[in-house]
Amino acid sequence: MRIFRELGWFFRQEKRSYAIGVLTLFLVALMELFPPYVIGVIVDAIESDTRLPA
């Protein structure tokens, strides 16, 4: 943990870049959940022989 204390000035100086990076990682994680959801909806619709919601 000592290394973080020594580099604290750098993290504070670049906090905007780190915030953008964390937000981007969060959005990418959410986007990775979308294709399995769509595939699940399609498979469920085929299995129950119903039309997909428009």
N, CA, C and O atoms as CSV, one atom per row, in Angstrom:
chain,resi,resn,atom,element,x,y,z
A,1,MET,N,N,0.819,-1.200,0.000
A,1,MET,CA,C,0.000,0.000,0.000
A,1,MET,C,C,0.866,1.269,0.000
A,1,MET,O,O,0.385,2.354,-0.328
A,2,ARG,N,N,2.123,1.126,0.364
A,2,ARG,CA,C,3.003,2.291,0.405
A,2,ARG,C,C,3.160,2.927,-0.971
A,2,ARG,O,O,3.275,4.146,-1.098
A,3,ILE,N,N,3.164,2.082,-1.994
A,3,ILE,CA,C,3.349,2.597,-3.354
A,3,ILE,C,C,2.203,3.535,-3.746
A,3,ILE,O,O,2.416,4.522,-4.450
A,4,PHE,N,N,0.982,3.219,-3.285
A,4,PHE,CA,C,-0.159,4.079,-3.607
A,4,PHE,C,C,-0.048,5.431,-2.908
A,4,PHE,O,O,-0.426,6.460,-3.467
A,5,ARG,N,N,0.475,5.419,-1.679
A,5,ARG,CA,C,0.671,6.688,-0.982
A,5,ARG,C,C,1.719,7.540,-1.682
A,5,ARG,O,O,1.577,8.759,-1.785
A,6,GLU,N,N,2.765,6.892,-2.158
A,6,GLU,CA,C,3.819,7.638,-2.845
A,6,GLU,C,C,3.358,8.167,-4.200
A,6,GLU,O,O,3.823,9.213,-4.651
A,7,LEU,N,N,2.459,7.455,-4.838
A,7,LEU,CA,C,1.957,7.882,-6.149
A,7,LEU,C,C,0.625,8.628,-6.049
A,7,LEU,O,O,-0.007,8.903,-7.069
A,8,GLY,N,N,0.202,8.951,-4.846
A,8,GLY,CA,C,-1.075,9.633,-4.650
A,8,GLY,C,C,-1.189,10.927,-5.432
A,8,GLY,O,O,-2.256,11.238,-5.961
A,9,TRP,N,N,-0.118,11.678,-5.510
A,9,TRP,CA,C,-0.147,12.944,-6.256
A,9,TRP,C,C,-0.495,12.698,-7.716
A,9,TRP,O,O,-1.220,13.479,-8.332
A,10,PHE,N,N,0.031,11.602,-8.268
A,10,PHE,CA,C,-0.239,11.308,-9.675
A,10,PHE,C,C,-1.697,10.908,-9.870
A,10,PHE,O,O,-2.345,11.348,-10.820
A,11,PHE,N,N,-2.213,10.071,-8.966
A,11,PHE,CA,C,-3.611,9.654,-9.081
A,11,PHE,C,C,-4.555,10.845,-8.953
A,11,PHE,O,O,-5.554,10.931,-9.668
A,12,ARG,N,N,-4.238,11.756,-8.049
A,12,ARG,CA,C,-5.080,12.952,-7.901
A,12,ARG,C,C,-4.997,13.833,-9.141
A,12,ARG,O,O,-5.995,14.418,-9.561
A,13,GLN,N,N,-3.823,13.924,-9.717
A,13,GLN,CA,C,-3.627,14.752,-10.907
A,13,GLN,C,C,-4.380,14.169,-12.101
A,13,GLN,O,O,-4.876,14.919,-12.943
A,14,GLU,N,N,-4.470,12.861,-12.183
A,14,GLU,CA,C,-5.088,12.192,-13.329
A,14,GLU,C,C,-6.459,11.605,-12.996
A,14,GLU,O,O,-6.901,10.665,-13.657
A,15,LYS,N,N,-7.140,12.143,-11.980
A,15,LYS,CA,C,-8.392,11.536,-11.539
A,15,LYS,C,C,-9.469,11.557,-12.614
A,15,LYS,O,O,-10.306,10.654,-12.661
A,16,ARG,N,N,-9.466,12.564,-13.476
A,16,ARG,CA,C,-10.463,12.616,-14.551
A,16,ARG,C,C,-10.261,11.457,-15.528
A,16,ARG,O,O,-11.226,10.819,-15.950
A,17,SER,N,N,-9.025,11.192,-15.877
A,17,SER,CA,C,-8.727,10.081,-16.785
A,17,SER,C,C,-9.134,8.750,-16.168
A,17,SER,O,O,-9.691,7.889,-16.849
A,18,TYR,N,N,-8.857,8.582,-14.881
A,18,TYR,CA,C,-9.241,7.342,-14.211
A,18,TYR,C,C,-10.758,7.211,-14.125
A,18,TYR,O,O,-11.287,6.111,-14.290
A,19,ALA,N,N,-11.459,8.297,-13.873
A,19,ALA,CA,C,-12.922,8.255,-13.810
A,19,ALA,C,C,-13.505,7.869,-15.166
A,19,ALA,O,O,-14.434,7.064,-15.238
A,20,ILE,N,N,-12.966,8.438,-16.234
A,20,ILE,CA,C,-13.433,8.089,-17.580
A,20,ILE,C,C,-13.144,6.615,-17.859
A,20,ILE,O,O,-13.979,5.922,-18.441
A,21,GLY,N,N,-11.986,6.137,-17.457
A,21,GLY,CA,C,-11.628,4.734,-17.661
A,21,GLY,C,C,-12.552,3.790,-16.922
A,21,GLY,O,O,-12.984,2.781,-17.478
A,22,VAL,N,N,-12.861,4.108,-15.667
A,22,VAL,CA,C,-13.758,3.260,-14.880
A,22,VAL,C,C,-15.159,3.282,-15.476
A,22,VAL,O,O,-15.810,2.240,-15.552
A,23,LEU,N,N,-15.630,4.442,-15.896
A,23,LEU,CA,C,-16.946,4.540,-16.526
A,23,LEU,C,C,-16.991,3.726,-17.816
A,23,LEU,O,O,-17.977,3.040,-18.085
A,24,THR,N,N,-15.934,3.800,-18.607
A,24,THR,CA,C,-15.869,3.032,-19.850
A,24,THR,C,C,-15.894,1.533,-19.566
A,24,THR,O,O,-16.595,0.789,-20.252
A,25,LEU,N,N,-15.145,1.085,-18.575
A,25,LEU,CA,C,-15.158,-0.330,-18.214
A,25,LEU,C,C,-16.544,-0.772,-17.771
A,25,LEU,O,O,-16.978,-1.874,-18.108
A,26,PHE,N,N,-17.242,0.071,-17.023
A,26,PHE,CA,C,-18.599,-0.243,-16.576
A,26,PHE,C,C,-19.546,-0.369,-17.767
A,26,PHE,O,O,-20.352,-1.298,-17.825
A,27,LEU,N,N,-19.451,0.559,-18.713
A,27,LEU,CA,C,-20.317,0.510,-19.895
A,27,LEU,C,C,-20.029,-0.710,-20.757
A,27,LEU,O,O,-20.954,-1.320,-21.295
A,28,VAL,N,N,-18.769,-1.069,-20.894
A,28,VAL,CA,C,-18.411,-2.262,-21.665
A,28,VAL,C,C,-18.962,-3.512,-20.987
A,28,VAL,O,O,-19.454,-4.418,-21.660
A,29,ALA,N,N,-18.884,-3.566,-19.673
A,29,ALA,CA,C,-19.428,-4.714,-18.944
A,29,ALA,C,C,-20.933,-4.826,-19.167
A,29,ALA,O,O,-21.455,-5.929,-19.329
A,30,LEU,N,N,-21.631,-3.696,-19.176
A,30,LEU,CA,C,-23.071,-3.726,-19.441
A,30,LEU,C,C,-23.367,-4.161,-20.872
A,30,LEU,O,O,-24.310,-4.917,-21.108
A,31,MET,N,N,-22.574,-3.694,-21.820
A,31,MET,CA,C,-22.794,-4.061,-23.222
A,31,MET,C,C,-22.532,-5.548,-23.457
A,31,MET,O,O,-23.130,-6.143,-24.354
A,32,GLU,N,N,-21.654,-6.151,-22.670
A,32,GLU,CA,C,-21.392,-7.578,-22.804
A,32,GLU,C,C,-22.580,-8.417,-22.355
A,32,GLU,O,O,-22.691,-9.580,-22.745
A,33,LEU,N,N,-23.461,-7.858,-21.552
A,33,LEU,CA,C,-24.645,-8.585,-21.102
A,33,LEU,C,C,-25.765,-8.567,-22.133
A,33,LEU,O,O,-26.683,-9.384,-22.055
A,34,PHE,N,N,-25.710,-7.669,-23.080
A,34,PHE,CA,C,-26.803,-7.503,-24.039
A,34,PHE,C,C,-26.954,-8.673,-25.015
A,34,PHE,O,O,-28.070,-9.172,-25.158
A,35,PRO,N,N,-25.899,-9.144,-25.697
A,35,PRO,CA,C,-26.090,-10.253,-26.651
A,35,PRO,C,C,-26.670,-11.527,-26.031
A,35,PRO,O,O,-27.568,-12.113,-26.634
A,36,PRO,N,N,-26.208,-11.992,-24.855
A,36,PRO,CA,C,-26.844,-13.182,-24.275
A,36,PRO,C,C,-28.325,-12.960,-23.957
A,36,PRO,O,O,-29.136,-13.878,-24.082
A,37,TYR,N,N,-28.670,-11.745,-23.549
A,37,TYR,CA,C,-30.075,-11.447,-23.269
A,37,TYR,C,C,-30.911,-11.567,-24.538
A,37,TYR,O,O,-31.979,-12.179,-24.524
A,38,VAL,N,N,-30.433,-10.988,-25.625
A,38,VAL,CA,C,-31.165,-11.036,-26.895
A,38,VAL,C,C,-31.292,-12.479,-27.369
A,38,VAL,O,O,-32.363,-12.894,-27.813
A,39,ILE,N,N,-30.213,-13.241,-27.278
A,39,ILE,CA,C,-30.265,-14.646,-27.685
A,39,ILE,C,C,-31.266,-15.407,-26.824
A,39,ILE,O,O,-32.011,-16.242,-27.336
A,40,GLY,N,N,-31.292,-15.130,-25.537
A,40,GLY,CA,C,-32.256,-15.780,-24.643
A,40,GLY,C,C,-33.685,-15.459,-25.017
A,40,GLY,O,O,-34.543,-16.343,-25.000
A,41,VAL,N,N,-33.959,-14.203,-25.358
A,41,VAL,CA,C,-35.311,-13.810,-25.768
A,41,VAL,C,C,-35.697,-14.533,-27.051
A,41,VAL,O,O,-36.825,-15.008,-27.181
A,42,ILE,N,N,-34.773,-14.619,-27.994
A,42,ILE,CA,C,-35.061,-15.288,-29.262
A,42,ILE,C,C,-35.310,-16.777,-29.034
A,42,ILE,O,O,-36.267,-17.330,-29.577
A,43,VAL,N,N,-34.472,-17.428,-28.245
A,43,VAL,CA,C,-34.644,-18.858,-27.972
A,43,VAL,C,C,-35.954,-19.108,-27.236
A,43,VAL,O,O,-36.668,-20.058,-27.558
A,44,ASP,N,N,-36.280,-18.279,-26.264
A,44,ASP,CA,C,-37.546,-18.438,-25.545
A,44,ASP,C,C,-38.729,-18.259,-26.477
A,44,ASP,O,O,-39.721,-18.978,-26.362
A,45,ALA,N,N,-38.638,-17.312,-27.399
A,45,ALA,CA,C,-39.733,-17.088,-28.343
A,45,ALA,C,C,-39.885,-18.280,-29.279
A,45,ALA,O,O,-41.005,-18.691,-29.581
A,46,ILE,N,N,-38.779,-18.831,-29.736
A,46,ILE,CA,C,-38.844,-20.005,-30.610
A,46,ILE,C,C,-39.404,-21.195,-29.846
A,46,ILE,O,O,-40.225,-21.948,-30.370
A,47,GLU,N,N,-38.960,-21.361,-28.616
A,47,GLU,CA,C,-39.402,-22.491,-27.802
A,47,GLU,C,C,-40.894,-22.419,-27.500
A,47,GLU,O,O,-41.577,-23.443,-27.518
A,48,SER,N,N,-41.400,-21.242,-27.228
A,48,SER,CA,C,-42.820,-21.104,-26.896
A,48,SER,C,C,-43.662,-20.843,-28.138
A,48,SER,O,O,-44.883,-20.710,-28.048
A,49,ASP,N,N,-43.009,-20.770,-29.301
A,49,ASP,CA,C,-43.694,-20.570,-30.581
A,49,ASP,C,C,-44.549,-19.301,-30.571
A,49,ASP,O,O,-45.701,-19.314,-31.003
A,50,THR,N,N,-43.978,-18.221,-30.081
A,50,THR,CA,C,-44.679,-16.938,-30.088
A,50,THR,C,C,-43.879,-15.934,-30.898
A,50,THR,O,O,-42.720,-16.169,-31.240
A,51,ARG,N,N,-44.512,-14.820,-31.197
A,51,ARG,CA,C,-43.825,-13.760,-31.930
A,51,ARG,C,C,-42.961,-12.953,-30.970
A,51,ARG,O,O,-43.263,-12.834,-29.783
A,52,LEU,N,N,-41.890,-12.409,-31.508
A,52,LEU,CA,C,-41.008,-11.562,-30.712
A,52,LEU,C,C,-41.652,-10.199,-30.496
A,52,LEU,O,O,-42.348,-9.699,-31.380
A,53,PRO,N,N,-41.430,-9.592,-29.333
A,53,PRO,CA,C,-41.953,-8.230,-29.137
A,53,PRO,C,C,-41.254,-7.256,-30.073
A,53,PRO,O,O,-40.043,-7.330,-30.282
A,54,ALA,N,N,-42.033,-6.350,-30.627
A,54,ALA,CA,C,-41.476,-5.402,-31.604
A,54,ALA,C,C,-40.754,-4.273,-30.936
A,54,ALA,O,O,-40.227,-3.391,-31.614
